[in-house]
Coordinates of C-alpha atoms in Angstrom, one line a residue:
X15 CA 102.1 78.9 47.3
X16 CA 100.8 83.2 46.8
X17 CA 103.0 85.9 47.7
X18 CA 102.5 86.7 51.6
X19 CA 100.9 90.4 52.4
X20 CA 102.0 91.8 54.7
X21 CA 99.7 91.6 57.9
X22 CA 98.6 87.4 56.7
X23 CA 101.7 85.4 58.1
X24 CA 100.7 84.3 61.1
X25 CA 96.6 83.7 60.2
X26 CA 98.5 79.9 57.8
X27 CA 99.7 78.6 61.5
X28 CA 99.0 75.2 61.0
X29 CA 100.6 75.2 56.9
X30 CA 103.1 76.4 55.1
X31 CA 105.3 76.3 58.4
X32 CA 109.1 75.3 58.2
X33 CA 110.0 72.1 59.6
X34 CA 112.1 73.6 61.9
X35 CA 109.8 76.0 63.0
X36 CA 109.0 76.8 66.7
X37 CA 105.5 75.8 67.1
X38 CA 104.7 77.2 70.7
X39 CA 106.9 80.6 69.7
X40 CA 104.3 80.9 65.7
X41 CA 101.0 80.4 68.8
X42 CA 103.1 83.4 70.9
X43 CA 103.6 85.9 68.6
X44 CA 99.3 85.2 66.7
X45 CA 98.3 86.1 70.3
X46 CA 100.4 89.5 70.1
X47 CA 99.3 90.6 66.7
X48 CA 95.9 89.7 67.5
X49 CA 96.1 92.0 71.4
X50 CA 97.3 94.7 69.1
X51 CA 93.9 94.7 66.6
X52 CA 91.6 95.2 69.7
X53 CA 94.1 97.8 70.9
X54 CA 95.6 96.5 73.4
X55 CA 92.9 94.2 75.7
X56 CA 91.5 91.0 75.7
X57 CA 89.4 88.7 77.7
X58 CA 91.2 85.2 77.4
X59 CA 87.8 83.2 76.5
X60 CA 88.2 86.1 73.5
X61 CA 91.3 85.7 72.8
X62 CA 91.3 81.9 72.2
X63 CA 88.1 83.3 69.9
X64 CA 90.6 85.3 68.0
X65 CA 93.7 82.7 67.2
X66 CA 91.7 78.8 67.4
X67 CA 94.2 78.3 70.2
X68 CA 92.9 76.4 72.6
X69 CA 91.9 77.8 76.4
X70 CA 95.3 76.1 77.7
X71 CA 97.5 77.2 75.4
X72 CA 96.5 80.4 75.8
X73 CA 96.6 80.4 79.3
X74 CA 100.2 79.2 79.2
X75 CA 101.0 82.1 76.5
X76 CA 99.8 84.7 78.0
X77 CA 101.6 83.4 81.2
X78 CA 104.2 83.3 80.3
X79 CA 104.1 87.2 78.1
X80 CA 103.1 88.2 81.2
X81 CA 106.6 86.4 83.3
X82 CA 108.6 88.3 80.0
X83 CA 106.4 91.5 81.4
X84 CA 105.0 91.9 77.7
X85 CA 101.2 92.3 78.8
X86 CA 99.4 91.9 82.6
X87 CA 96.1 89.1 84.3
X88 CA 94.2 92.4 85.0
X89 CA 91.2 90.8 86.5
X90 CA 89.5 88.4 83.5
X91 CA 91.4 90.3 80.8
X92 CA 95.1 89.7 79.2
X93 CA 96.3 93.6 78.3
X94 CA 99.2 95.3 76.6
X95 CA 102.4 96.2 78.9
X96 CA 104.7 99.5 77.2
X97 CA 107.6 96.2 78.6
X98 CA 106.2 94.5 75.1
X99 CA 107.7 97.8 73.3
X100 CA 111.4 96.7 73.7
X101 CA 110.2 94.2 71.0
X102 CA 109.6 97.2 68.1
X103 CA 111.8 99.1 70.0
X104 CA 114.5 97.1 69.0
X105 CA 113.5 97.7 66.1
X106 CA 113.4 101.2 65.5
X107 CA 116.7 101.0 67.4
X108 CA 118.5 98.9 64.9
X109 CA 117.1 101.4 61.9
X110 CA 118.0 104.5 63.3
X111 CA 115.3 106.7 61.1
X112 CA 113.4 108.0 63.7
X113 CA 116.4 109.4 66.5
X114 CA 117.9 110.6 63.1
X115 CA 115.2 112.2 61.8
X116 CA 112.1 113.1 63.9
X117 CA 113.3 115.4 65.5
X118 CA 113.1 117.3 62.4
X119 CA 109.9 116.1 61.6
X120 CA 109.3 117.2 65.1
X121 CA 110.4 120.6 64.3
X122 CA 108.4 120.9 60.5
X123 CA 104.6 120.2 62.5
X124 CA 105.4 123.0 64.9
X125 CA 106.0 125.5 62.3
X126 CA 102.9 124.2 59.9
X127 CA 101.0 123.2 62.4
X128 CA 100.2 120.0 61.0
X129 CA 100.5 116.6 61.6
X130 CA 104.1 115.3 60.3
X131 CA 104.7 111.8 59.8
X132 CA 107.3 109.0 59.1
X133 CA 107.3 106.1 57.6
X134 CA 108.5 103.5 55.3
X135 CA 107.9 100.6 53.1
X136 CA 106.6 97.2 54.3
X137 CA 105.4 95.1 51.5
X138 CA 102.5 96.2 49.7
X139 CA 102.2 98.8 52.6
X140 CA 103.8 101.9 54.1
X141 CA 104.2 101.6 57.9
X142 CA 104.7 105.1 60.4
X143 CA 107.7 105.3 62.5
X144 CA 107.8 108.2 63.0
X145 CA 104.7 110.9 64.6
X146 CA 104.7 114.5 65.6
X147 CA 100.7 114.9 65.4
X148 CA 98.7 117.8 66.5
X149 CA 96.0 117.9 69.5
X150 CA 93.1 119.6 68.4
X151 CA 89.5 118.5 68.2
X152 CA 90.2 117.1 64.3
X153 CA 94.0 115.0 64.5
X154 CA 94.8 112.4 62.8
X155 CA 94.8 109.4 65.3
X156 CA 97.6 106.8 63.1
X157 CA 100.2 105.5 66.1
X158 CA 104.1 104.2 65.5
X159 CA 103.4 101.3 64.1
X160 CA 100.3 101.4 62.2
X161 CA 99.4 99.6 59.0
X162 CA 98.4 100.8 55.5
X163 CA 97.5 99.7 52.2
X164 CA 100.5 101.3 49.2
X165 CA 97.7 102.2 46.9
X166 CA 95.6 104.2 50.1
X167 CA 98.5 106.5 50.9
X168 CA 100.6 109.0 49.7
X169 CA 103.9 107.3 50.6
X170 CA 102.3 104.3 49.1
X171 CA 102.9 105.5 45.6
X172 CA 106.9 107.3 45.7
X173 CA 107.8 103.5 47.4
X174 CA 105.9 102.0 44.6
X175 CA 107.8 103.0 42.2
X176 CA 110.7 101.4 43.6
X177 CA 108.5 98.2 43.3
X178 CA 110.0 95.2 41.3
X179 CA 107.2 93.0 38.5
X180 CA 107.3 90.6 41.7
X181 CA 106.6 93.7 43.9
X182 CA 103.2 94.2 41.5
X183 CA 102.7 90.3 41.6
X184 CA 102.0 90.8 45.4
X185 CA 100.0 93.9 45.6
X186 CA 97.1 92.6 43.1
X187 CA 97.0 89.7 45.0
X188 CA 96.3 91.1 47.8
X189 CA 94.4 93.2 46.5
X190 CA 91.5 90.0 44.9
X191 CA 91.6 88.5 48.3
X192 CA 90.9 91.5 50.7
X193 CA 89.1 93.4 49.0
X194 CA 87.5 95.4 52.3
X195 CA 91.1 95.9 53.2
X196 CA 90.3 94.0 56.6
X197 CA 93.0 93.0 57.7
X198 CA 94.7 96.6 58.3
X199 CA 92.9 97.3 61.2
X200 CA 94.4 100.7 61.2
X201 CA 91.2 101.4 58.9
X202 CA 88.2 103.0 59.0
X203 CA 86.1 100.0 57.7
X204 CA 85.1 99.4 54.3
X205 CA 81.5 97.8 54.0
X206 CA 81.9 97.2 49.9
X207 CA 85.0 98.2 47.7
X208 CA 86.6 101.4 46.6
X209 CA 83.9 103.0 43.6
X210 CA 85.7 105.5 41.6
X211 CA 83.9 108.6 41.1
X212 CA 82.6 108.8 37.1
X213 CA 84.8 108.7 34.6
X214 CA 88.0 108.2 36.6
X215 CA 89.9 105.2 36.5
X216 CA 89.2 101.6 39.1
X217 CA 91.1 99.4 40.8
X218 CA 95.1 98.9 39.4
X219 CA 94.4 102.1 36.9
X220 CA 94.7 104.0 40.0
X221 CA 96.8 103.8 41.2
X222 CA 100.1 103.2 38.7
X223 CA 98.9 106.1 37.3
X224 CA 99.1 107.5 40.3
X225 CA 102.7 106.2 41.0
X226 CA 103.7 107.3 37.2
X227 CA 102.5 110.8 38.5
X228 CA 105.1 110.0 42.3
X229 CA 108.3 108.8 39.3
X230 CA 107.6 112.2 37.8
X231 CA 107.7 114.7 40.1
X232 CA 109.5 113.1 42.5
X233 CA 106.7 114.5 45.4
X234 CA 103.0 112.7 46.1
X235 CA 99.5 113.6 47.0
X236 CA 97.3 111.9 48.8
X237 CA 93.3 113.5 48.5
X238 CA 91.5 112.0 50.7
X239 CA 92.3 108.0 49.6
X240 CA 92.0 107.5 53.0
X241 CA 88.5 108.6 53.6
X242 CA 86.6 111.9 53.0
X243 CA 88.5 114.9 54.7
X244 CA 92.4 113.4 55.0
X245 CA 95.1 115.4 52.9
X246 CA 99.3 114.9 52.9
X247 CA 101.6 115.8 51.2
X248 CA 104.5 113.5 50.2
X249 CA 108.3 113.2 49.9
X250 CA 111.0 110.5 49.7
X251 CA 113.5 111.2 51.7
X252 CA 116.4 109.5 50.0
X253 CA 119.2 107.4 51.5
X254 CA 123.0 109.1 50.9
X255 CA 124.8 105.8 50.1
X256 CA 121.7 103.9 47.3
X257 CA 119.6 107.0 46.2
X258 CA 117.1 104.5 47.1
X259 CA 113.5 105.9 49.5
X260 CA 114.3 105.0 52.7
X261 CA 111.5 106.7 54.1
X262 CA 108.9 109.2 53.2
X263 CA 107.9 112.9 54.8
X264 CA 104.5 113.3 54.6
X265 CA 101.9 117.0 56.4
X266 CA 98.4 115.8 57.1
X267 CA 95.8 117.9 56.9
X268 CA 92.1 117.8 57.0
X269 CA 89.6 119.8 54.3
X270 CA 89.0 122.3 56.6
X271 CA 92.3 123.6 57.2
X272 CA 93.6 123.0 54.1
X273 CA 92.7 121.7 50.2
X274 CA 94.3 119.1 48.7
X275 CA 95.5 122.1 46.2
X276 CA 96.5 124.1 48.8
X277 CA 99.1 121.7 50.5
X278 CA 100.6 121.4 47.2
X279 CA 101.3 125.3 46.8
X280 CA 101.5 126.3 49.7
X281 CA 103.4 122.8 52.4
X282 CA 104.9 121.3 49.6
X283 CA 107.9 123.5 49.4
X284 CA 108.7 123.7 53.0
X285 CA 108.1 119.9 53.1
X286 CA 110.7 120.1 50.9
X287 CA 113.8 121.9 53.4
X288 CA 113.3 119.8 56.0
X289 CA 113.4 116.4 53.7
X290 CA 116.4 118.2 51.9
X291 CA 118.1 119.0 55.7
X292 CA 117.3 115.0 56.7
X293 CA 118.9 113.6 54.4
X294 CA 121.4 115.9 55.0
X295 CA 121.7 114.4 58.9
X296 CA 121.6 110.6 57.0
X297 CA 124.5 111.8 55.1
X298 CA 126.3 113.0 57.6
X299 CA 125.4 111.2 60.5
X300 CA 128.4 109.0 62.3
X301 CA 128.9 105.4 62.5
X302 CA 126.3 104.3 65.5
X303 CA 127.7 103.5 69.1
X304 CA 127.2 99.5 69.0
X305 CA 124.2 99.3 72.0
X306 CA 125.3 96.7 75.1
X307 CA 123.6 93.5 74.0
X308 CA 121.2 92.2 76.0
X309 CA 123.0 89.7 78.6
X310 CA 121.2 86.5 80.6
X311 CA 118.0 86.1 78.7
X312 CA 118.8 82.2 78.6
X313 CA 119.7 81.9 81.7
X314 CA 116.8 84.4 83.4
X315 CA 114.7 81.7 81.1
X316 CA 115.4 79.0 82.1
X317 CA 115.2 80.2 86.3
X318 CA 111.2 81.0 84.8
X319 CA 110.9 77.5 83.8
X320 CA 112.4 76.1 87.1
X321 CA 110.0 78.6 88.9
X322 CA 106.6 78.2 87.1
X323 CA 106.7 75.0 85.3
X324 CA 104.2 74.2 82.5
X325 CA 102.7 77.1 83.0
X326 CA 105.9 78.9 81.5
X327 CA 106.4 78.5 77.5
X328 CA 110.3 78.6 77.3
X329 CA 110.5 78.1 74.3
X330 CA 107.8 80.8 73.6
X331 CA 110.5 82.9 75.6
X332 CA 113.3 82.3 73.9
X333 CA 112.4 83.3 70.7
X334 CA 111.1 86.9 71.3
X335 CA 114.1 86.9 73.7
X336 CA 115.8 86.9 70.1
X337 CA 113.8 89.7 68.9
X338 CA 116.0 92.1 71.1
X339 CA 119.7 90.8 69.8
X340 CA 119.0 93.4 67.5
X341 CA 119.6 97.5 68.2
X342 CA 121.6 100.1 67.9
X343 CA 125.2 99.9 65.6
X344 CA 123.0 95.8 65.6
X345 CA 121.5 96.3 62.1
X346 CA 122.7 93.0 61.4
X347 CA 123.6 90.1 62.3
X348 CA 125.0 86.8 61.8
X349 CA 123.3 83.4 63.4
X350 CA 126.8 83.6 65.4
X351 CA 125.9 87.3 66.7
X352 CA 122.6 86.1 67.8
X353 CA 123.0 83.1 69.7
X354 CA 126.1 84.7 71.4
X355 CA 123.8 87.9 72.3
X356 CA 121.4 86.0 74.0
X357 CA 122.9 83.5 75.8
X358 CA 121.0 81.2 73.5
X359 CA 122.9 78.0 71.8
X360 CA 123.3 78.0 68.0
X361 CA 121.4 75.4 67.3
X362 CA 117.5 77.1 69.8
X363 CA 119.3 81.1 67.9
X364 CA 119.0 79.3 63.8
X365 CA 114.5 77.5 64.7
X366 CA 114.1 80.5 65.6
X367 CA 115.1 82.8 63.1
X368 CA 114.1 80.4 60.8
X369 CA 110.4 81.1 62.6
X370 CA 110.9 84.5 62.9
X371 CA 111.6 84.7 59.7
X372 CA 108.6 82.6 58.0
X373 CA 106.6 85.2 60.4
X374 CA 108.3 88.2 58.5
X375 CA 109.6 89.6 61.1
X376 CA 113.4 88.4 60.3
X377 CA 114.4 88.8 56.8
X378 CA 117.4 87.0 56.1
X379 CA 120.6 88.3 53.2
X380 CA 123.1 86.5 51.3
X381 CA 125.6 87.3 53.0
X382 CA 123.9 85.3 56.0
X383 CA 123.3 88.0 58.3
X384 CA 118.9 89.2 59.8
X385 CA 118.1 92.3 59.4
X386 CA 114.7 93.0 60.9
X387 CA 111.4 94.2 59.8
X388 CA 109.4 96.9 59.9
X389 CA 105.9 94.3 60.8
X390 CA 108.2 93.4 64.5
X391 CA 106.0 96.5 65.2
X392 CA 103.1 94.3 64.5
X393 CA 103.2 92.9 68.1
X394 CA 101.4 95.4 70.6
X395 CA 103.3 98.3 69.8
X396 CA 100.7 100.5 68.0
X397 CA 98.7 100.6 70.5
X398 CA 101.1 102.2 73.1
X399 CA 102.8 104.3 71.2
X400 CA 100.7 107.6 72.2
X401 CA 99.9 106.5 76.0
X402 CA 100.0 109.3 78.7
X403 CA 101.8 109.5 81.8
X404 CA 99.2 109.1 84.0
X405 CA 98.0 104.9 82.0
X406 CA 101.2 103.8 82.3
X407 CA 100.7 104.6 86.3
X408 CA 97.4 103.1 87.0
X409 CA 98.4 100.0 87.4
X410 CA 101.6 100.6 89.1
X411 CA 98.9 102.8 92.0
X412 CA 96.5 100.4 92.4
X413 CA 98.8 98.1 93.2
X414 CA 100.5 100.2 95.4
X415 CA 97.5 101.0 97.1
X416 CA 96.5 97.5 97.9
X417 CA 99.7 96.1 99.4
X418 CA 99.8 100.0 102.4
X419 CA 96.1 99.5 102.2
X420 CA 96.8 103.2 101.8
X421 CA 95.6 105.7 99.2
X422 CA 98.6 107.0 96.3
X423 CA 98.4 110.0 93.9
X424 CA 100.2 110.4 90.4
X425 CA 100.4 115.1 90.5
X426 CA 102.2 116.9 88.5
X427 CA 102.9 121.0 88.4
X428 CA 100.9 123.2 86.5
X429 CA 102.2 125.1 84.6
X430 CA 102.7 128.6 86.4
X431 CA 104.1 126.6 89.2
X432 CA 101.9 127.3 92.6
X433 CA 99.4 124.4 91.7
X434 CA 99.5 120.4 90.9
X435 CA 97.3 119.1 89.3
X436 CA 96.9 115.2 90.2
X437 CA 96.2 113.0 87.5
X438 CA 96.0 109.7 88.1
X439 CA 94.9 108.0 91.8
X440 CA 94.3 104.3 93.8
X441 CA 92.2 104.4 96.7
X442 CA 91.8 102.6 99.6
X443 CA 89.1 100.3 101.3
X444 CA 89.0 102.3 104.8
X445 CA 85.5 104.7 106.3
X446 CA 88.0 106.9 106.8
X447 CA 90.7 108.0 103.9
X448 CA 91.4 111.1 101.5
X449 CA 88.9 110.9 98.0
X450 CA 90.5 113.5 95.6
X451 CA 89.6 113.4 92.2
X452 CA 91.3 113.7 89.0
X453 CA 91.8 117.5 87.7
X454 CA 91.2 118.1 91.0
X455 CA 94.3 121.0 92.4
X456 CA 96.1 121.6 95.1
X457 CA 98.7 124.4 96.2
X458 CA 102.0 122.8 95.4
X459 CA 104.0 124.3 98.4
X460 CA 101.6 123.1 101.5
X461 CA 101.5 118.8 99.8
X462 CA 104.3 116.3 100.0
X463 CA 102.8 115.9 95.7
X464 CA 104.2 119.4 95.3
X465 CA 107.4 120.1 96.6
X466 CA 108.8 117.0 95.7
X467 CA 108.7 118.7 92.2
X468 CA 109.9 122.4 92.9
X469 CA 112.5 120.7 94.7
X470 CA 113.7 120.3 91.1
X471 CA 112.4 122.7 89.3
X472 CA 115.0 125.7 90.4
X473 CA 118.7 125.7 90.3
X474 CA 119.0 125.6 93.4
X475 CA 115.7 124.8 94.6
X476 CA 113.2 126.9 96.2
X477 CA 113.8 127.2 99.9
X478 CA 113.4 124.8 101.9
X479 CA 113.9 122.5 99.1
X480 CA 117.2 121.8 99.4
X481 CA 116.4 118.5 102.2
X482 CA 113.8 117.6 99.8
X483 CA 116.0 117.3 97.0
X484 CA 119.1 115.3 98.7
X485 CA 116.9 112.5 100.5
X486 CA 114.9 112.4 97.3
X487 CA 111.4 112.1 99.4
X488 CA 109.2 114.6 100.8
X489 CA 106.9 114.3 103.9
X490 CA 104.8 116.9 105.2
X491 CA 102.8 116.2 108.2
X492 CA 99.0 117.9 109.1
X493 CA 100.0 121.3 106.5
X494 CA 97.4 120.7 103.9
X495 CA 95.1 119.5 106.6
X496 CA 95.1 118.5 111.3
X497 CA 95.7 114.8 110.5
X498 CA 96.8 114.4 106.4
X499 CA 100.2 113.3 106.6
X500 CA 102.3 111.7 102.5
X501 CA 104.8 111.0 101.5
X502 CA 105.8 111.6 98.1
X503 CA 108.6 110.9 95.3
X504 CA 110.2 112.2 92.2
X505 CA 109.1 110.3 88.0
X506 CA 111.7 111.3 85.7
X507 CA 111.7 110.8 82.2
X508 CA 114.4 109.6 80.5
X509 CA 116.6 112.5 81.1
X510 CA 116.4 112.0 84.2
X511 CA 113.8 115.0 84.2
X512 CA 111.2 115.5 86.5
X513 CA 107.8 115.4 85.5
X514 CA 105.6 114.6 87.6
X515 CA 104.9 113.1 91.6
X516 CA 104.0 110.3 93.6
X517 CA 102.9 110.1 96.7
X518 CA 101.0 107.8 99.3
X519 CA 99.1 109.9 101.8
X520 CA 97.7 108.5 105.3
X521 CA 96.2 109.9 108.9
X522 CA 98.1 110.5 111.4
X523 CA 96.4 108.1 114.1
X524 CA 97.7 104.9 110.9
X525 CA 101.0 105.6 110.9
X526 CA 104.2 108.3 112.6
X527 CA 106.2 110.4 110.9
X528 CA 108.9 107.7 111.7
X529 CA 106.7 104.7 110.1
X530 CA 106.1 106.5 106.6
X531 CA 109.8 106.5 106.5
X532 CA 110.5 103.0 107.3
X533 CA 106.9 101.2 105.9
X534 CA 105.5 103.5 102.8
X535 CA 109.0 105.7 101.6
X536 CA 111.0 102.2 99.8
X537 CA 107.4 100.3 97.6
X538 CA 106.4 104.6 96.8
X539 CA 110.3 104.2 96.1
X540 CA 110.2 100.4 94.1
X541 CA 106.3 101.4 92.1
X542 CA 108.0 105.2 90.8
X543 CA 111.0 102.4 89.3
X544 CA 108.1 101.1 88.1
X545 CA 106.8 103.6 86.2
X546 CA 109.5 104.9 85.1
X547 CA 110.8 102.5 83.2
X548 CA 107.6 102.0 81.8
X549 CA 107.6 105.8 81.3
X550 CA 111.5 105.5 79.5
X551 CA 110.5 102.0 77.1
X552 CA 107.4 103.5 76.4
X553 CA 109.0 107.1 75.2
X554 CA 112.3 106.2 73.6
X555 CA 110.5 106.3 70.2
X556 CA 106.8 107.8 71.1
X557 CA 105.8 110.3 72.9
X558 CA 104.5 110.3 76.4
X559 CA 102.0 113.2 77.5
X560 CA 103.3 113.6 80.9
X561 CA 98.3 114.8 81.5

């Protein structure tokens, strides 16, 4: 059997699967991968075609993933939710590199006003684990979790400088089997194999020459290897204990801003200085304090099975929970560790680990421990790793509007603090209703949304807002417009800082002030909790823009 590439493990589910592998887990992972490749949304019929599974199987898998909070069933579509990012978060937390080095990458991006990325090796490819991008018309669209072929990137040459002969054999097999790079959805489509310029070597020769150059120089250059106009310079960040490449830091630009030669002369010295600081950070970082292991997972899956019956595929749910046993301070676990963390029996945990190893999501080591591989990021992480707070909030706003039959909205404070700007909303089916378009602005002091935001911006809060901060909500009665009442609550980020506000609006003839507090406020707070949960999950290792 040829060596498996970084992209094809689940496509051979019908052949070469270990006898003890969990079939529903193989199929469920395939569904998550197809959803990720499609940008996060597919209809059940499209999933049926993409996976080759029966429609009934697709329905049972998606119902299970919905119960786990990894997808939602939105009309006729299956949509990835931020909950699925917990799987990728487990890998990134166990890796530690984003937490230790991400701030350095962000600072370098600010200093250079260019995009900066961190990437790790994934077999014969490279996979991004951190992105600090610039927001401009021409910007880099790669996301955390995206996989690229080594030969078309600068980091790939640096990783390949440490390849064994088996690694080179795997790379050649993948190149021969997929000359158009069709297994790399993050890349622009290529209609025919790349043809090198006249007089330039192609194929193996060109890449091996770049690898030798990278080994000699200690850095590598991407001069429009991925697509015309895109250039990058990369430097390896070495593990202080082994001296091997832990990850690669890259500065990425386009030829209208920097030529490849200019990257080498003007940006490479600053990149090298940043990498030296990163290596110091790795050298001096204290040992991680293990975070709390997940608890009660086995009991939860059993209860879900009792409630949903055959629509809940318990073996799929239990198999995916095994991935969350890993995390900060828990990078390598034994079978006993995994069973203890999840509450699963050793036999169940063992079959799940064997399945994940077959799928390339887990690596087994000689000391009988297991670690997560970068391929865990395939499971829905890329399409959600560059999102916004309005996008996260919209499904929750729609659910709230349907529940209370009143319009809901999300807003942020403008930079000068005098106005609010609406960033998302959901209407209600009423003749008399509030209709405010996304982007509209209103005076902050006259709105419930604005008062919640203003109450949390100052210490002490502005005049008249002490009570709003203390009670955690604002209620405005016909101050902006006769007949309009609204109640709002804050939305807080992972640090506890208020970043937005959420409200429900109603007409004074429909609800008294007491009814707004009694009936609307609990549902509003529950919705804010849902939005915050998604925000905290999505922003753990990725940037979530406020608007």
